Amino acid sequence: MEAGKRCRAANGERAGPARGLPGDGPEGGQGPGNGHGAAGMNVGVAHSEVNPNTRVMNSRGIWLAYVISVGVLHIVLLSIPFFSIPVVWTLTNVIHNLVMYLLLHTVKGTPFETPDQGKDRLLTHWEQIDYGTQCTSSRKFLSISPVVLYLLTSFYTKYDPAHFVINTASLLSVLLPKLPQFHGVRVFGINKY
């Protein structure tokens, strides 16, 4: 308890109860009569994230958009007349995993200028999600979704050995970099800079 008060005091925070929101009344809000005035308000601020890459997978509707885009990819591939059902499922799985590998594990930095002093320029998008915290809901979703697609693909290809090998290799290529043991690791120096 005392350590927390010392940390807050060192950071310039008040040791008392947390201040409320405007309109909370006289018990500590930033309204009139409490001495704070409008100086503590952030009017016109777009977001408070130093790096918006860290929270993009927690945005409203992003998981639904992800699932819909995989479904649209599968329907587009199904509409090609000379592809069989097993080939379409394998292509859906391989294309999904390839795109996810490229977007999450090869692209580094941020696509916009951030005030983080270049701290995240050597981190992949996967390493930036949720500030690098492991086992968050976003990371679990992005780890489980390729496995679910792999299981569906294996079922609809009737566990054909050729499709099974291709799909397993594709799954491992996208699942292994997500393990906490590989956070920040560049195998053989690939993608180091």
PDB file of C-alpha atoms in Angstrom:
ATOM      1  CA  MET A   1       0.000   0.000   0.000  1.00  0.00           C
ATOM      2  CA  GLU A   2       2.749   2.433   0.978  1.00  0.00           C
ATOM      3  CA  ALA A   3       4.782   1.549  -2.126  1.00  0.00           C
ATOM      4  CA  GLY A   4       1.840   2.454  -4.346  1.00  0.00           C
ATOM      5  CA  LYS A   5       1.462   5.830  -2.627  1.00  0.00           C
ATOM      6  CA  ARG A   6       5.200   6.500  -3.049  1.00  0.00           C
ATOM      7  CA  CYS A   7       5.017   5.633  -6.770  1.00  0.00           C
ATOM      8  CA  ARG A   8       2.022   7.911  -7.280  1.00  0.00           C
ATOM      9  CA  ALA A   9       3.709  10.710  -5.338  1.00  0.00           C
ATOM     10  CA  ALA A  10       6.904  10.306  -7.378  1.00  0.00           C
ATOM     11  CA  ASN A  11       4.862  10.607 -10.566  1.00  0.00           C
ATOM     12  CA  GLY A  12       3.150  13.754  -9.304  1.00  0.00           C
ATOM     13  CA  GLU A  13      -0.216  12.102  -8.705  1.00  0.00           C
ATOM     14  CA  ARG A  14      -2.440  12.810  -5.760  1.00  0.00           C
ATOM     15  CA  ALA A  15      -2.308  10.318  -2.920  1.00  0.00           C
ATOM     16  CA  GLY A  16      -6.029  10.727  -2.205  1.00  0.00           C
ATOM     17  CA  PRO A  17      -8.989   9.135  -3.958  1.00  0.00           C
ATOM     18  CA  ALA A  18      -9.120   9.237  -7.732  1.00  0.00           C
ATOM     19  CA  ARG A  19     -10.745  12.230  -9.339  1.00  0.00           C
ATOM     20  CA  GLY A  20     -14.096  11.591 -10.935  1.00  0.00           C
ATOM     21  CA  LEU A  21     -15.457  12.592 -14.289  1.00  0.00           C
ATOM     22  CA  PRO A  22     -17.084  15.935 -15.016  1.00  0.00           C
ATOM     23  CA  GLY A  23     -20.528  16.024 -13.528  1.00  0.00           C
ATOM     24  CA  ASP A  24     -19.734  13.547 -10.763  1.00  0.00           C
ATOM     25  CA  GLY A  25     -20.595  16.123  -8.147  1.00  0.00           C
ATOM     26  CA  PRO A  26     -18.642  17.716  -5.326  1.00  0.00           C
ATOM     27  CA  GLU A  27     -16.771  14.571  -4.315  1.00  0.00           C
ATOM     28  CA  GLY A  28     -13.909  15.127  -6.725  1.00  0.00           C
ATOM     29  CA  GLY A  29     -15.042  15.770 -10.294  1.00  0.00           C
ATOM     30  CA  GLN A  30     -13.542  18.423 -12.510  1.00  0.00           C
ATOM     31  CA  GLY A  31     -16.657  20.565 -12.326  1.00  0.00           C
ATOM     32  CA  PRO A  32     -17.090  23.992 -10.844  1.00  0.00           C
ATOM     33  CA  GLY A  33     -16.308  24.477  -7.206  1.00  0.00           C
ATOM     34  CA  ASN A  34     -13.530  21.900  -6.857  1.00  0.00           C
ATOM     35  CA  GLY A  35     -10.637  24.134  -7.843  1.00  0.00           C
ATOM     36  CA  HIS A  36      -9.629  22.201 -10.967  1.00  0.00           C
ATOM     37  CA  GLY A  37     -11.568  24.112 -13.597  1.00  0.00           C
ATOM     38  CA  ALA A  38     -11.196  23.102 -17.249  1.00  0.00           C
ATOM     39  CA  ALA A  39      -7.405  22.759 -17.129  1.00  0.00           C
ATOM     40  CA  GLY A  40      -7.523  18.961 -16.794  1.00  0.00           C
ATOM     41  CA  MET A  41      -9.843  18.334 -19.748  1.00  0.00           C
ATOM     42  CA  ASN A  42      -8.542  17.015 -23.081  1.00  0.00           C
ATOM     43  CA  VAL A  43     -10.941  18.666 -25.497  1.00  0.00           C
ATOM     44  CA  GLY A  44     -10.417  17.834 -29.166  1.00  0.00           C
ATOM     45  CA  VAL A  45      -7.989  14.970 -28.618  1.00  0.00           C
ATOM     46  CA  ALA A  46      -8.452  12.205 -31.199  1.00  0.00           C
ATOM     47  CA  HIS A  47      -6.957   9.368 -29.183  1.00  0.00           C
ATOM     48  CA  SER A  48      -4.522   8.946 -26.372  1.00  0.00           C
ATOM     49  CA  GLU A  49      -2.566   6.019 -27.789  1.00  0.00           C
ATOM     50  CA  VAL A  50       1.077   6.652 -28.548  1.00  0.00           C
ATOM     51  CA  ASN A  51       0.939   3.761 -31.026  1.00  0.00           C
ATOM     52  CA  PRO A  52      -2.556   2.877 -32.315  1.00  0.00           C
ATOM     53  CA  ASN A  53      -1.199  -0.483 -33.568  1.00  0.00           C
ATOM     54  CA  THR A  54      -1.334  -1.695 -29.986  1.00  0.00           C
ATOM     55  CA  ARG A  55      -5.130  -1.523 -29.754  1.00  0.00           C
ATOM     56  CA  VAL A  56      -6.348  -2.063 -33.316  1.00  0.00           C
ATOM     57  CA  MET A  57      -7.417  -5.673 -32.671  1.00  0.00           C
ATOM     58  CA  ASN A  58      -9.547  -4.480 -29.735  1.00  0.00           C
ATOM     59  CA  SER A  59     -11.505  -2.081 -31.944  1.00  0.00           C
ATOM     60  CA  ARG A  60     -15.224  -2.519 -32.278  1.00  0.00           C
ATOM     61  CA  GLY A  61     -16.141  -4.960 -35.043  1.00  0.00           C
ATOM     62  CA  ILE A  62     -12.607  -5.930 -36.089  1.00  0.00           C
ATOM     63  CA  TRP A  63     -13.062  -9.614 -35.222  1.00  0.00           C
ATOM     64  CA  LEU A  64     -16.320  -9.742 -37.190  1.00  0.00           C
ATOM     65  CA  ALA A  65     -14.663  -8.035 -40.172  1.00  0.00           C
ATOM     66  CA  TYR A  66     -11.839 -10.589 -39.983  1.00  0.00           C
ATOM     67  CA  VAL A  67     -14.236 -13.558 -40.037  1.00  0.00           C
ATOM     68  CA  ILE A  68     -16.313 -12.010 -42.835  1.00  0.00           C
ATOM     69  CA  SER A  69     -13.199 -11.367 -44.947  1.00  0.00           C
ATOM     70  CA  VAL A  70     -12.127 -15.020 -44.605  1.00  0.00           C
ATOM     71  CA  GLY A  71     -15.661 -16.069 -45.577  1.00  0.00           C
ATOM     72  CA  VAL A  72     -15.634 -13.759 -48.607  1.00  0.00           C
ATOM     73  CA  LEU A  73     -12.260 -15.161 -49.687  1.00  0.00           C
ATOM     74  CA  HIS A  74     -13.679 -18.679 -49.445  1.00  0.00           C
ATOM     75  CA  ILE A  75     -16.813 -17.769 -51.445  1.00  0.00           C
ATOM     76  CA  VAL A  76     -14.733 -16.071 -54.152  1.00  0.00           C
ATOM     77  CA  LEU A  77     -12.564 -19.166 -54.457  1.00  0.00           C
ATOM     78  CA  LEU A  78     -15.687 -21.377 -54.549  1.00  0.00           C
ATOM     79  CA  SER A  79     -17.016 -19.355 -57.475  1.00  0.00           C
ATOM     80  CA  ILE A  80     -14.066 -20.356 -59.671  1.00  0.00           C
ATOM     81  CA  PRO A  81     -15.529 -23.251 -61.678  1.00  0.00           C
ATOM     82  CA  PHE A  82     -12.516 -25.553 -62.102  1.00  0.00           C
ATOM     83  CA  PHE A  83     -11.539 -25.719 -58.390  1.00  0.00           C
ATOM     84  CA  SER A  84     -12.740 -28.698 -56.396  1.00  0.00           C
ATOM     85  CA  ILE A  85     -13.995 -28.322 -52.822  1.00  0.00           C
ATOM     86  CA  PRO A  86     -10.780 -29.714 -51.230  1.00  0.00           C
ATOM     87  CA  VAL A  87      -8.626 -27.403 -53.368  1.00  0.00           C
ATOM     88  CA  VAL A  88     -10.750 -24.396 -52.401  1.00  0.00           C
ATOM     89  CA  TRP A  89     -10.444 -25.188 -48.684  1.00  0.00           C
ATOM     90  CA  THR A  90      -6.682 -25.663 -48.971  1.00  0.00           C
ATOM     91  CA  LEU A  91      -6.313 -22.421 -50.938  1.00  0.00           C
ATOM     92  CA  THR A  92      -8.436 -20.566 -48.389  1.00  0.00           C
ATOM     93  CA  ASN A  93      -6.254 -21.870 -45.579  1.00  0.00           C
ATOM     94  CA  VAL A  94      -2.937 -21.194 -47.339  1.00  0.00           C
ATOM     95  CA  ILE A  95      -3.915 -17.696 -48.542  1.00  0.00           C
ATOM     96  CA  HIS A  96      -5.254 -16.782 -45.090  1.00  0.00           C
ATOM     97  CA  ASN A  97      -2.083 -17.973 -43.370  1.00  0.00           C
ATOM     98  CA  LEU A  98       0.189 -16.299 -45.911  1.00  0.00           C
ATOM     99  CA  VAL A  99      -1.580 -12.942 -45.535  1.00  0.00           C
ATOM    100  CA  MET A 100      -1.605 -13.235 -41.737  1.00  0.00           C
ATOM    101  CA  TYR A 101       2.103 -14.113 -41.712  1.00  0.00           C
ATOM    102  CA  LEU A 102       2.963 -11.143 -43.902  1.00  0.00           C
ATOM    103  CA  LEU A 103       0.792  -8.670 -41.980  1.00  0.00           C
ATOM    104  CA  LEU A 104       1.539  -9.830 -38.444  1.00  0.00           C
ATOM    105  CA  HIS A 105       5.062 -11.252 -38.542  1.00  0.00           C
ATOM    106  CA  THR A 106       7.015  -9.485 -41.293  1.00  0.00           C
ATOM    107  CA  VAL A 107       5.730  -5.910 -41.389  1.00  0.00           C
ATOM    108  CA  LYS A 108       7.532  -3.823 -38.772  1.00  0.00           C
ATOM    109  CA  GLY A 109       6.973  -0.399 -37.296  1.00  0.00           C
ATOM    110  CA  THR A 110       3.828   1.668 -37.687  1.00  0.00           C
ATOM    111  CA  PRO A 111       2.145   2.884 -40.880  1.00  0.00           C
ATOM    112  CA  PHE A 112       1.943   6.428 -39.518  1.00  0.00           C
ATOM    113  CA  GLU A 113       4.119   8.839 -37.613  1.00  0.00           C
ATOM    114  CA  THR A 114       3.896   8.266 -33.891  1.00  0.00           C
ATOM    115  CA  PRO A 115       5.375  10.163 -30.959  1.00  0.00           C
ATOM    116  CA  ASP A 116       7.049   7.036 -29.565  1.00  0.00           C
ATOM    117  CA  GLN A 117      10.562   8.126 -30.587  1.00  0.00           C
ATOM    118  CA  GLY A 118      10.960   5.083 -32.876  1.00  0.00           C
ATOM    119  CA  LYS A 119      10.551   2.610 -30.019  1.00  0.00           C
ATOM    120  CA  ASP A 120       8.290   0.333 -32.077  1.00  0.00           C
ATOM    121  CA  ARG A 121      10.056   0.546 -35.429  1.00  0.00           C
ATOM    122  CA  LEU A 122      11.887  -2.769 -34.891  1.00  0.00           C
ATOM    123  CA  LEU A 123       8.806  -4.625 -33.617  1.00  0.00           C
ATOM    124  CA  THR A 124       6.457  -6.595 -35.831  1.00  0.00           C
ATOM    125  CA  HIS A 125       2.739  -5.919 -35.654  1.00  0.00           C
ATOM    126  CA  TRP A 126       2.256  -9.087 -33.575  1.00  0.00           C
ATOM    127  CA  GLU A 127       4.804  -7.852 -31.031  1.00  0.00           C
ATOM    128  CA  GLN A 128       3.034  -4.485 -30.785  1.00  0.00           C
ATOM    129  CA  ILE A 129      -0.474  -5.864 -30.158  1.00  0.00           C
ATOM    130  CA  ASP A 130      -1.605  -5.074 -26.604  1.00  0.00           C
ATOM    131  CA  TYR A 131       1.839  -3.601 -25.840  1.00  0.00           C
ATOM    132  CA  GLY A 132       3.429  -7.054 -26.066  1.00  0.00           C
ATOM    133  CA  THR A 133       1.312  -8.531 -23.263  1.00  0.00           C
ATOM    134  CA  GLN A 134       0.880 -12.252 -23.837  1.00  0.00           C
ATOM    135  CA  CYS A 135      -2.393 -14.225 -23.688  1.00  0.00           C
ATOM    136  CA  THR A 136      -4.784 -11.307 -24.203  1.00  0.00           C
ATOM    137  CA  SER A 137      -8.137 -11.860 -25.878  1.00  0.00           C
ATOM    138  CA  SER A 138      -6.891 -10.401 -29.180  1.00  0.00           C
ATOM    139  CA  ARG A 139      -3.849 -12.666 -29.239  1.00  0.00           C
ATOM    140  CA  LYS A 140      -5.951 -15.696 -28.325  1.00  0.00           C
ATOM    141  CA  PHE A 141      -8.383 -14.915 -31.142  1.00  0.00           C
ATOM    142  CA  LEU A 142      -5.571 -14.496 -33.674  1.00  0.00           C
ATOM    143  CA  SER A 143      -3.972 -17.754 -32.482  1.00  0.00           C
ATOM    144  CA  ILE A 144      -7.145 -19.838 -32.417  1.00  0.00           C
ATOM    145  CA  SER A 145      -8.613 -18.690 -35.739  1.00  0.00           C
ATOM    146  CA  PRO A 146      -5.910 -20.373 -37.919  1.00  0.00           C
ATOM    147  CA  VAL A 147      -6.364 -23.584 -35.909  1.00  0.00           C
ATOM    148  CA  VAL A 148     -10.139 -23.534 -36.456  1.00  0.00           C
ATOM    149  CA  LEU A 149      -9.627 -22.898 -40.185  1.00  0.00           C
ATOM    150  CA  TYR A 150      -7.078 -25.741 -40.279  1.00  0.00           C
ATOM    151  CA  LEU A 151      -9.542 -28.149 -38.637  1.00  0.00           C
ATOM    152  CA  LEU A 152     -12.296 -27.167 -41.076  1.00  0.00           C
ATOM    153  CA  THR A 153      -9.890 -27.539 -43.993  1.00  0.00           C
ATOM    154  CA  SER A 154      -8.738 -30.964 -42.820  1.00  0.00           C
ATOM    155  CA  PHE A 155     -12.332 -32.131 -42.471  1.00  0.00           C
ATOM    156  CA  TYR A 156     -13.461 -30.883 -45.893  1.00  0.00           C
ATOM    157  CA  THR A 157     -10.368 -32.296 -47.648  1.00  0.00           C
ATOM    158  CA  LYS A 158     -11.199 -35.668 -46.030  1.00  0.00           C
ATOM    159  CA  TYR A 159      -7.709 -35.795 -44.505  1.00  0.00           C
ATOM    160  CA  ASP A 160      -6.085 -36.339 -47.898  1.00  0.00           C
ATOM    161  CA  PRO A 161      -2.315 -36.745 -47.266  1.00  0.00           C
ATOM    162  CA  ALA A 162      -1.211 -34.133 -49.830  1.00  0.00           C
ATOM    163  CA  HIS A 163      -3.643 -31.484 -48.545  1.00  0.00           C
ATOM    164  CA  PHE A 164      -2.869 -32.451 -44.953  1.00  0.00           C
ATOM    165  CA  VAL A 165       0.877 -31.838 -45.383  1.00  0.00           C
ATOM    166  CA  ILE A 166       0.333 -28.493 -47.145  1.00  0.00           C
ATOM    167  CA  ASN A 167      -2.179 -27.287 -44.549  1.00  0.00           C
ATOM    168  CA  THR A 168      -0.070 -28.445 -41.604  1.00  0.00           C
ATOM    169  CA  ALA A 169       3.019 -26.665 -42.935  1.00  0.00           C
ATOM    170  CA  SER A 170       0.933 -23.550 -43.511  1.00  0.00           C
ATOM    171  CA  LEU A 171      -0.493 -23.690 -39.979  1.00  0.00           C
ATOM    172  CA  LEU A 172       2.915 -24.155 -38.366  1.00  0.00           C
ATOM    173  CA  SER A 173       4.382 -21.255 -40.337  1.00  0.00           C
ATOM    174  CA  VAL A 174       1.775 -18.901 -38.890  1.00  0.00           C
ATOM    175  CA  LEU A 175       1.359 -20.441 -35.427  1.00  0.00           C
ATOM    176  CA  LEU A 176       4.975 -20.848 -34.301  1.00  0.00           C
ATOM    177  CA  PRO A 177       5.860 -17.119 -34.535  1.00  0.00           C
ATOM    178  CA  LYS A 178       2.927 -16.397 -32.215  1.00  0.00           C
ATOM    179  CA  LEU A 179       4.374 -18.405 -29.326  1.00  0.00           C
ATOM    180  CA  PRO A 180       5.617 -16.336 -26.376  1.00  0.00           C
ATOM    181  CA  GLN A 181       9.041 -17.996 -26.674  1.00  0.00           C
ATOM    182  CA  PHE A 182       9.511 -16.313 -30.073  1.00  0.00           C
ATOM    183  CA  HIS A 183       8.575 -12.788 -28.929  1.00  0.00           C
ATOM    184  CA  GLY A 184      11.316 -10.543 -30.314  1.00  0.00           C
ATOM    185  CA  VAL A 185      13.302 -13.503 -31.698  1.00  0.00           C
ATOM    186  CA  ARG A 186      14.602 -13.295 -35.272  1.00  0.00           C
ATOM    187  CA  VAL A 187      15.418 -16.816 -36.468  1.00  0.00           C
ATOM    188  CA  PHE A 188      18.689 -16.861 -38.471  1.00  0.00           C
ATOM    189  CA  GLY A 189      18.652 -13.044 -38.358  1.00  0.00           C
ATOM    190  CA  ILE A 190      15.764 -12.893 -40.836  1.00  0.00           C
ATOM    191  CA  ASN A 191      13.778  -9.637 -40.527  1.00  0.00           C
ATOM    192  CA  LYS A 192      16.271  -8.308 -37.981  1.00  0.00           C
ATOM    193  CA  TYR A 193      16.355  -4.736 -39.314  1.00  0.00           C
TER     194      TYR A 193
END
